[in-house]
Short mmCIF file of C-alpha atoms and ligand atoms in Angstrom, two decimals:
data_model
loop_
_atom_site.label_atom_id
_atom_site.label_comp_id
_atom_site.label_asym_id
_atom_site.label_seq_id
_atom_site.Cartn_x
_atom_site.Cartn_y
_atom_site.Cartn_z
CA MET A 219 21.94 14.73 16.74
CA THR A 220 21.41 11.19 18.01
CA PRO A 221 18.01 9.68 17.34
CA LYS A 222 15.82 8.96 20.37
CA THR A 223 15.43 5.32 19.44
CA ASN A 224 17.48 2.98 17.30
CA PRO A 225 16.27 3.02 13.72
CA PRO A 226 14.41 -0.18 12.91
CA ALA A 227 16.27 -2.96 11.12
CA PRO A 228 15.71 -2.80 7.35
CA LEU A 229 12.63 -4.87 6.58
CA GLU A 230 14.72 -7.15 4.31
CA ASN A 231 16.75 -8.31 7.31
CA LEU A 232 13.79 -9.37 9.47
CA ALA A 233 13.48 -13.15 9.77
CA VAL A 234 10.34 -15.15 9.05
CA PRO A 235 8.99 -16.29 12.44
CA LYS A 236 8.25 -19.99 13.03
CA LEU A 237 4.61 -20.44 11.99
CA ASP A 238 2.73 -22.86 14.25
CA ARG A 239 -0.52 -22.64 12.37
CA ILE A 240 -1.86 -21.07 9.16
CA ASP A 241 -5.55 -20.62 8.27
CA LEU A 242 -7.42 -19.06 5.37
CA VAL A 243 -10.79 -17.64 6.39
CA THR A 244 -13.31 -16.04 4.06
CA VAL A 245 -15.70 -13.58 5.66
CA LYS A 246 -18.69 -11.87 4.11
CA LEU A 247 -19.91 -8.59 5.55
CA PRO A 248 -22.97 -6.78 4.17
CA PHE A 249 -22.40 -3.14 3.19
CA VAL A 250 -24.70 -0.55 4.75
CA ALA A 251 -25.55 0.42 1.15
CA PRO A 252 -24.55 -0.94 -2.28
CA PHE A 253 -21.33 0.57 -3.69
CA GLY A 254 -21.70 1.42 -7.38
CA THR A 255 -18.89 2.06 -9.85
CA SER A 256 -18.65 2.16 -13.64
CA VAL A 257 -17.56 -1.50 -13.56
CA TYR A 258 -19.80 -3.16 -10.96
CA VAL A 259 -22.07 -2.69 -7.96
CA TRP A 260 -20.89 -4.45 -4.80
CA THR A 261 -23.41 -5.18 -2.04
CA ASP A 262 -21.05 -6.82 0.42
CA LYS A 263 -17.38 -7.31 1.16
CA GLU A 264 -16.24 -10.88 0.75
CA ALA A 265 -12.69 -10.91 2.04
CA LEU A 266 -10.05 -13.59 2.26
CA LEU A 267 -8.17 -13.42 5.56
CA LEU A 268 -4.83 -15.09 6.29
CA ARG A 269 -4.36 -16.01 9.95
CA LEU A 270 -0.82 -16.70 11.16
CA VAL A 271 -0.02 -18.07 14.64
CA SER A 272 3.50 -18.01 16.04
CA GLY A 273 4.45 -18.70 19.66
CA GLY A 274 1.01 -17.77 20.97
CA VAL A 275 0.80 -14.57 18.89
CA THR A 276 -1.91 -14.35 16.22
CA ALA A 277 -1.71 -12.02 13.21
CA TRP A 278 -4.56 -11.44 10.74
CA SER A 279 -3.94 -10.18 7.21
CA GLU A 280 -6.67 -9.22 4.73
CA CYS A 281 -6.37 -9.73 1.00
CA VAL A 282 -7.87 -6.80 -0.95
CA SER A 283 -9.21 -8.91 -3.81
CA ASP A 284 -12.91 -9.38 -4.47
CA PRO A 285 -14.66 -12.63 -5.46
CA ASP A 286 -14.90 -11.18 -9.00
CA PRO A 287 -12.33 -9.82 -11.51
CA PHE A 288 -14.23 -6.61 -12.29
CA TYR A 289 -11.85 -4.13 -10.64
CA PHE A 290 -8.66 -6.21 -10.89
CA TYR A 291 -7.65 -9.54 -12.42
CA GLU A 292 -6.98 -11.26 -9.10
CA THR A 293 -9.95 -12.81 -7.32
CA ASN A 294 -10.33 -14.52 -3.96
CA GLY A 295 -10.19 -17.77 -5.94
CA THR A 296 -6.91 -16.97 -7.72
CA VAL A 297 -5.41 -15.67 -4.50
CA ARG A 298 -6.26 -18.88 -2.69
CA HIS A 299 -4.67 -20.87 -5.55
CA ILE A 300 -1.48 -18.76 -5.68
CA LEU A 301 -1.14 -18.70 -1.89
CA THR A 302 -1.58 -22.41 -1.30
CA ASP A 303 0.19 -23.76 -4.42
CA PHE A 304 3.03 -21.26 -4.86
CA LEU A 305 3.64 -18.58 -2.21
CA LEU A 306 3.11 -20.24 1.17
CA PRO A 307 5.37 -23.22 0.25
CA LEU A 308 8.19 -20.65 -0.21
CA VAL A 309 7.82 -19.34 3.35
CA GLU A 310 10.57 -20.82 5.55
CA THR A 311 11.32 -20.19 9.22
CA GLY A 312 14.34 -17.93 9.73
CA LEU A 313 14.52 -16.80 6.10
CA PRO A 314 15.26 -13.04 5.83
CA LEU A 315 12.24 -11.28 4.34
CA GLY A 316 14.44 -9.90 1.55
CA GLU A 317 15.14 -13.46 0.43
CA LEU A 318 11.46 -14.34 0.66
CA TRP A 319 10.59 -11.38 -1.60
CA ALA A 320 13.25 -12.60 -4.04
CA ARG A 321 11.57 -16.03 -4.08
CA PHE A 322 8.18 -14.37 -4.59
CA ARG A 323 9.50 -12.55 -7.68
CA HIS A 324 9.68 -15.94 -9.40
CA VAL A 325 5.86 -15.81 -9.37
CA ARG A 326 4.82 -13.21 -11.94
CA GLY A 327 2.15 -10.73 -10.94
CA HIS A 328 -0.44 -11.72 -8.30
CA GLY A 329 0.51 -8.77 -6.13
CA MET A 330 -2.62 -9.02 -4.00
CA ALA A 331 -1.70 -12.57 -3.00
CA LYS A 332 1.90 -11.56 -2.29
CA ALA A 333 0.78 -8.55 -0.25
CA THR A 334 -1.40 -10.77 1.93
CA VAL A 335 1.63 -12.84 3.00
CA GLU A 336 3.99 -9.87 3.31
CA ASN A 337 1.51 -7.87 5.39
CA GLY A 338 0.72 -10.89 7.57
CA LEU A 339 4.40 -11.51 8.34
CA LEU A 340 5.08 -7.82 9.04
CA ILE A 341 2.03 -7.57 11.31
CA LEU A 342 3.15 -10.75 13.11
CA ILE A 343 6.72 -9.47 13.59
CA ALA A 344 5.43 -6.08 14.79
CA LEU A 345 3.23 -7.85 17.36
CA GLN A 346 6.14 -10.01 18.52
CA GLN A 347 8.40 -6.99 18.87
CA GLY A 348 5.68 -4.98 20.63
CA LEU A 349 5.86 -2.26 17.96
CA PRO A 350 3.09 -0.50 16.05
CA LEU A 351 3.28 -1.53 12.39
CA HIS A 352 4.23 1.99 11.23
CA GLU A 353 7.22 1.96 13.59
CA LEU A 354 8.38 -1.38 12.25
CA LEU A 355 8.11 0.19 8.78
CA GLY A 356 10.29 3.06 10.03
CA PHE A 357 7.82 5.94 10.12
CA PRO A 358 6.73 8.11 13.06
CA ALA A 359 3.07 8.37 14.01
CA ARG A 360 1.03 11.12 12.41
CA LYS A 361 -2.64 11.90 12.02
CA ILE A 362 -4.03 10.57 8.75
CA MET A 363 -6.11 12.73 6.42
CA SER A 364 -9.58 11.45 5.59
CA GLY A 365 -11.40 11.11 2.31
CA LEU A 366 -14.67 9.56 1.27
CA SER A 367 -15.38 7.70 -1.96
CA ILE A 368 -19.03 8.12 -2.92
CA GLY A 369 -20.41 5.47 -5.28
CA LEU A 370 -22.68 6.11 -8.26
CA LYS A 371 -26.12 7.24 -7.13
CA GLU A 372 -29.59 6.88 -8.64
CA SER A 373 -30.19 10.61 -8.85
CA PRO A 374 -28.32 13.91 -8.48
CA ALA A 375 -30.42 14.58 -5.36
CA GLN A 376 -29.09 11.40 -3.72
CA LEU A 377 -25.57 12.35 -4.71
CA LEU A 378 -25.94 15.84 -3.24
CA ALA A 379 -27.29 14.36 -0.01
CA ALA A 380 -24.29 12.03 0.24
CA VAL A 381 -21.85 14.87 -0.43
CA GLU A 382 -23.58 17.03 2.15
CA ARG A 383 -23.27 14.30 4.79
CA ALA A 384 -19.56 13.97 4.02
CA VAL A 385 -19.00 17.72 4.18
CA ASP A 386 -20.82 17.85 7.52
CA ARG A 387 -18.65 15.02 8.88
CA GLY A 388 -15.55 17.03 7.98
CA TYR A 389 -13.93 14.83 5.31
CA HIS A 390 -10.81 16.43 3.83
CA ARG A 391 -11.79 15.58 0.29
CA ILE A 392 -14.67 13.96 -1.49
CA LYS A 393 -14.45 11.62 -4.43
CA MET A 394 -17.44 10.85 -6.59
CA LYS A 395 -17.61 8.00 -9.03
CA ILE A 396 -18.46 8.86 -12.61
CA LYS A 397 -19.22 6.90 -15.74
CA LYS A 398 -20.20 7.73 -19.32
CA GLY A 399 -23.52 9.54 -19.25
CA GLN A 400 -23.26 10.26 -15.53
CA ASP A 401 -20.44 12.76 -15.34
CA VAL A 402 -20.30 16.44 -16.35
CA GLU A 403 -23.80 17.44 -15.27
CA TRP A 404 -23.51 15.49 -12.00
CA VAL A 405 -20.19 17.19 -11.19
CA ARG A 406 -21.73 20.54 -12.13
CA ALA A 407 -24.55 19.94 -9.65
CA VAL A 408 -22.12 19.14 -6.83
CA ARG A 409 -19.91 22.13 -7.65
CA ALA A 410 -22.86 24.50 -7.83
CA ARG A 411 -23.89 23.50 -4.33
CA PHE A 412 -20.36 23.13 -2.84
CA PRO A 413 -18.07 25.59 -4.68
CA LYS A 414 -15.17 25.29 -2.22
CA ILE A 415 -14.79 21.60 -1.29
CA ARG A 416 -11.83 19.50 -2.40
CA LEU A 417 -13.54 17.35 -5.01
CA MET A 418 -12.33 14.66 -7.42
CA VAL A 419 -13.84 12.05 -9.71
CA ASP A 420 -13.03 8.37 -10.38
CA ALA A 421 -14.07 6.78 -13.69
CA ASN A 422 -12.57 3.30 -13.16
CA GLY A 423 -11.46 3.25 -16.79
CA ASP A 424 -14.80 4.01 -18.44
CA TYR A 425 -13.50 6.39 -21.13
CA ALA A 426 -11.32 6.24 -24.24
CA MET A 427 -9.25 8.85 -26.09
CA ALA A 428 -12.22 9.25 -28.44
CA ASP A 429 -13.93 10.94 -25.46
CA LEU A 430 -11.21 13.62 -25.19
CA ASP A 431 -13.46 16.57 -25.96
CA HIS A 432 -15.97 15.35 -23.42
CA LEU A 433 -13.35 14.78 -20.71
CA ARG A 434 -12.01 18.31 -21.31
CA ARG A 435 -15.35 19.63 -20.09
CA LEU A 436 -14.39 18.48 -16.59
CA ASP A 437 -11.61 21.09 -16.56
CA GLU A 438 -14.01 23.87 -15.58
CA PHE A 439 -14.82 22.38 -12.15
CA ASP A 440 -11.49 22.84 -10.34
CA LEU A 441 -11.26 19.13 -9.56
CA MET A 442 -8.24 17.90 -7.58
CA MET A 443 -7.89 15.09 -10.12
CA ILE A 444 -9.59 12.67 -12.49
CA GLU A 445 -8.80 9.12 -11.34
CA GLN A 446 -8.28 6.41 -13.97
CA PRO A 447 -10.24 7.95 -16.85
CA LEU A 448 -8.92 5.51 -19.48
CA SER A 449 -8.47 1.74 -19.62
CA TYR A 450 -7.36 -0.23 -16.54
CA ASN A 451 -4.49 -1.50 -18.68
CA ASP A 452 -3.20 1.73 -20.16
CA ILE A 453 -0.37 4.09 -19.29
CA TYR A 454 0.57 5.54 -22.69
CA GLU A 455 -2.79 7.05 -23.67
CA HIS A 456 -3.06 8.61 -20.21
CA SER A 457 0.16 10.49 -21.06
CA LEU A 458 -1.57 11.89 -24.17
CA LEU A 459 -4.66 12.75 -22.19
CA GLN A 460 -2.66 14.45 -19.40
CA LYS A 461 -1.13 16.76 -22.03
CA ALA A 462 -4.59 17.62 -23.34
CA VAL A 463 -6.45 18.35 -20.08
CA LYS A 464 -5.66 20.83 -17.31
CA THR A 465 -6.96 18.70 -14.45
CA PRO A 466 -4.35 16.38 -12.92
CA ILE A 467 -4.76 12.73 -13.83
CA CYS A 468 -4.42 10.11 -11.10
CA LEU A 469 -3.66 6.50 -11.94
CA ASP A 470 -5.16 3.64 -9.93
CA GLU A 471 -5.78 0.38 -11.84
CA SER A 472 -2.82 0.90 -14.24
CA ILE A 473 -0.14 0.86 -11.54
CA HIS A 474 0.86 -2.61 -10.29
CA SER A 475 4.49 -2.00 -9.30
CA LEU A 476 7.30 0.50 -8.93
CA ALA A 477 8.20 -0.26 -12.55
CA ASP A 478 4.71 0.78 -13.70
CA ALA A 479 4.90 3.92 -11.58
CA SER A 480 8.32 4.77 -13.08
CA THR A 481 6.91 4.31 -16.59
CA ALA A 482 3.95 6.55 -15.78
CA LEU A 483 6.19 9.25 -14.31
CA ALA A 484 8.64 9.10 -17.23
CA LEU A 485 5.79 9.45 -19.74
CA GLY A 486 3.99 12.14 -17.75
CA ALA A 487 0.91 9.93 -17.67
CA CYS A 488 -0.31 11.34 -14.35
CA ARG A 489 0.46 13.94 -11.70
CA ILE A 490 -0.89 11.81 -8.85
CA ILE A 491 -0.83 8.09 -7.99
CA ASN A 492 -3.37 6.20 -5.91
CA ILE A 493 -1.39 3.51 -4.08
CA LYS A 494 -3.39 0.51 -2.97
CA GLN A 495 -0.92 -1.61 -1.08
CA GLY A 496 -2.52 -4.85 -2.25
CA ARG A 497 -2.64 -3.86 -5.92
CA VAL A 498 1.10 -3.05 -5.95
CA GLY A 499 2.17 -6.20 -4.09
CA GLY A 500 2.52 -5.01 -0.52
CA LEU A 501 3.76 -2.43 1.94
CA GLY A 502 7.41 -2.50 0.79
CA GLU A 503 6.54 -1.74 -2.85
CA SER A 504 4.05 0.94 -1.71
CA ILE A 505 6.78 2.69 0.27
CA ARG A 506 9.13 2.56 -2.73
CA ILE A 507 6.49 3.99 -5.09
CA ALA A 508 5.64 6.79 -2.64
CA ARG A 509 9.33 7.70 -2.38
CA ALA A 510 9.77 7.72 -6.17
CA CYS A 511 6.71 9.96 -6.55
CA ALA A 512 7.92 12.37 -3.85
CA GLU A 513 11.26 12.74 -5.66
CA ARG A 514 9.38 13.74 -8.81
CA GLY A 515 6.84 16.03 -7.15
CA VAL A 516 4.03 13.62 -7.94
CA GLY A 517 1.22 13.43 -5.39
CA VAL A 518 0.41 10.20 -3.55
CA TRP A 519 -2.52 8.93 -1.58
CA SER A 520 -3.73 5.60 -0.28
CA GLY A 521 -6.68 4.08 -2.02
CA GLY A 522 -9.03 1.60 -0.43
CA MET A 523 -10.84 -1.57 -1.42
CA ASP A 524 -13.77 -1.23 0.97
CA GLU A 525 -11.72 -3.31 3.35
CA THR A 526 -12.79 -4.65 6.71
CA GLY A 527 -11.10 -3.07 9.70
CA ILE A 528 -8.02 -5.25 9.18
CA GLY A 529 -7.15 -3.90 5.74
CA ARG A 530 -8.32 -0.41 6.69
CA ALA A 531 -5.82 -0.40 9.59
CA VAL A 532 -3.02 -1.47 7.21
CA ASN A 533 -3.87 1.47 4.94
CA ILE A 534 -3.80 3.83 7.92
CA HIS A 535 -0.34 2.66 9.04
CA LEU A 536 0.95 2.89 5.47
CA GLN A 537 -0.05 6.55 5.25
CA THR A 538 2.65 7.47 7.79
CA ALA A 539 5.20 6.73 5.02
CA ALA A 540 7.13 9.53 3.32
CA GLY A 541 5.43 10.79 0.18
CA PHE A 542 1.77 10.28 1.18
CA ASN A 543 0.73 13.92 0.87
CA LEU A 544 -2.93 13.85 -0.17
CA PRO A 545 -6.11 12.68 1.55
CA GLY A 546 -6.96 9.13 0.42
CA ASP A 547 -9.94 6.80 0.44
CA THR A 548 -9.73 6.18 4.17
CA SER A 549 -13.08 6.84 5.75
CA GLU A 550 -15.12 5.90 8.78
CA THR A 551 -16.12 2.28 9.35
CA SER A 552 -19.78 3.33 9.55
CA ASN A 553 -19.72 4.17 5.81
CA TYR A 554 -19.31 0.47 5.08
CA PHE A 555 -20.51 -1.77 7.90
CA ASP A 556 -22.94 -1.70 10.80
CA GLU A 557 -20.63 -4.14 12.55
CA ASP A 558 -17.00 -4.65 11.54
CA ILE A 559 -14.82 -7.61 12.57
CA VAL A 560 -12.38 -5.40 14.51
CA GLU A 561 -12.55 -2.93 17.36
CA PRO A 562 -12.33 0.00 17.57
CA PRO A 563 -13.96 1.35 14.41
CA VAL A 564 -12.36 4.16 12.38
CA VAL A 565 -13.80 7.55 13.29
CA LEU A 566 -12.84 11.13 12.43
CA ASP A 567 -11.67 13.62 15.02
CA ALA A 568 -13.05 17.17 15.20
CA GLU A 569 -10.68 18.29 12.42
CA GLY A 570 -11.51 15.36 10.15
CA PHE A 571 -8.31 13.41 10.85
CA ILE A 572 -7.93 9.71 11.65
CA ALA A 573 -5.71 8.62 14.53
CA ILE A 574 -3.45 5.59 14.19
CA PRO A 575 -4.88 2.90 16.46
CA PRO A 576 -2.36 2.72 19.31
CA GLY A 577 -0.58 -0.46 20.34
CA PRO A 578 1.51 -3.21 18.78
CA GLY A 579 0.84 -4.50 15.27
CA LEU A 580 -2.20 -2.91 13.66
CA GLY A 581 -3.47 -1.62 17.00
CA VAL A 582 -6.92 -3.05 16.37
CA THR A 583 -8.41 -6.17 17.95
CA VAL A 584 -9.93 -8.82 15.73
CA VAL A 585 -13.12 -9.98 17.46
CA ALA A 586 -13.23 -13.80 17.31
CA GLU A 587 -17.04 -14.11 17.63
CA ARG A 588 -17.58 -11.70 14.76
CA ILE A 589 -15.17 -13.64 12.55
CA LEU A 590 -17.14 -16.81 13.35
CA LYS A 591 -20.42 -15.02 12.67
CA ARG A 592 -19.21 -13.73 9.27
CA ALA A 593 -17.12 -16.69 8.13
CA VAL A 594 -18.33 -18.41 4.96
CA SER A 595 -15.32 -20.73 4.75
CA TRP A 596 -12.49 -21.73 7.08
CA GLU A 597 -9.55 -23.77 5.89
CA ARG A 598 -6.62 -24.86 8.04
CA LEU A 599 -3.49 -25.00 5.89
CA ALA A 600 -0.82 -25.87 8.47
O1 OSB B 841 -11.50 2.56 -7.80
O2 OSB B 841 -10.79 3.27 -5.95
C1 OSB B 841 -11.51 2.49 -6.58
C2 OSB B 841 -13.60 0.43 -4.15
C3 OSB B 841 -13.52 -0.82 -4.73
C4 OSB B 841 -12.84 -0.97 -5.91
C5 OSB B 841 -12.23 0.13 -6.52
C6 OSB B 841 -12.29 1.38 -5.93
C7 OSB B 841 -13.03 1.54 -4.74
C8 OSB B 841 -13.25 2.83 -4.10
C9 OSB B 841 -13.64 2.86 -2.64
O3 OSB B 841 -13.23 3.88 -4.69
C10 OSB B 841 -12.46 2.91 -1.75
C11 OSB B 841 -12.83 2.73 -0.31
O4 OSB B 841 -13.71 3.44 0.19
O5 OSB B 841 -12.25 1.84 0.35
MG1 MG B 842 -10.09 4.09 -8.28
#
């Protein structure tokens, strides 16, 4: 059978477009409500945006880092440093992307910074070729499953109200944050009220192996998974924990690359991986990790970093890739912001799915006045 359209050129062969102008813009958007985790409570999203202009086409790319190193070691400050002093000087017109990635490997770590450049170039090329990003990546359109991440609440009653709202909206799965002292009984309350929903918990690394007996108590609630129960830095102890609990473990913070994912799979440290494209260094590495997981029967979903509509759209396009088989942390814009910097906002359809925004690139429009309204710094680099 001949394919309807020519398969896209491998991403490595695409050439870096001539960049006429490069800007770094930091925007700050208030959240509709504070987002609490075991590591920090965020009240707004302060995002570093990379703006690339080439031949009259403008691409925006959002870095997933925060101003602080409480979820991950990279911060908006380190990203700015790595971008301006190391990564952007390596970007050369006409260079095949594969060679650019090879240059980037000389810089150790700093995947969020690398992802910002990679995503920006891919979005720019997709716009120039008139292709939706997912098509440039080589994946057909599909509806994306939805999932909501509910932050730590002040009381079980507030948590139950938030879960009820999410169930009413039709989310495909609900994640609740937990921490030491705010876990088993809070999950029990949600389960008692909603016995059938697809439910999971995320500890953001709050526990240690010394808590094994306590963590085992979560096994009675038929959770889809426990996300990152142990240290942000650990893979090995998660493999011990996974052997000792029935509930699948999902790794988030611990996985920075395909190599980390391969280690986790080889050790049996998890049965599911949360891929955040920024945390693993970009779309290409995300696609490779998802493929490796699919080959091993390990579940994959896309995490989120409370992104603005730019990063949220990237996560939506990524979820067309082979291997993404579980609902992720992709939820409606209204959960985060009264007014986003892109149009249209993410909404759920009647079955709880999210449609890929149609059109070239990300398919969303960055609204210039809203960027200006939210900008806290604007730096022209070239
Ligand atoms: O651990 O997945 C996490 C948000 C910020 C930092 C870390 C995490 C999260 C979320 C929310 O859980 C994801 C989202 O709604 O975008
Ligand atoms: Mg997480």
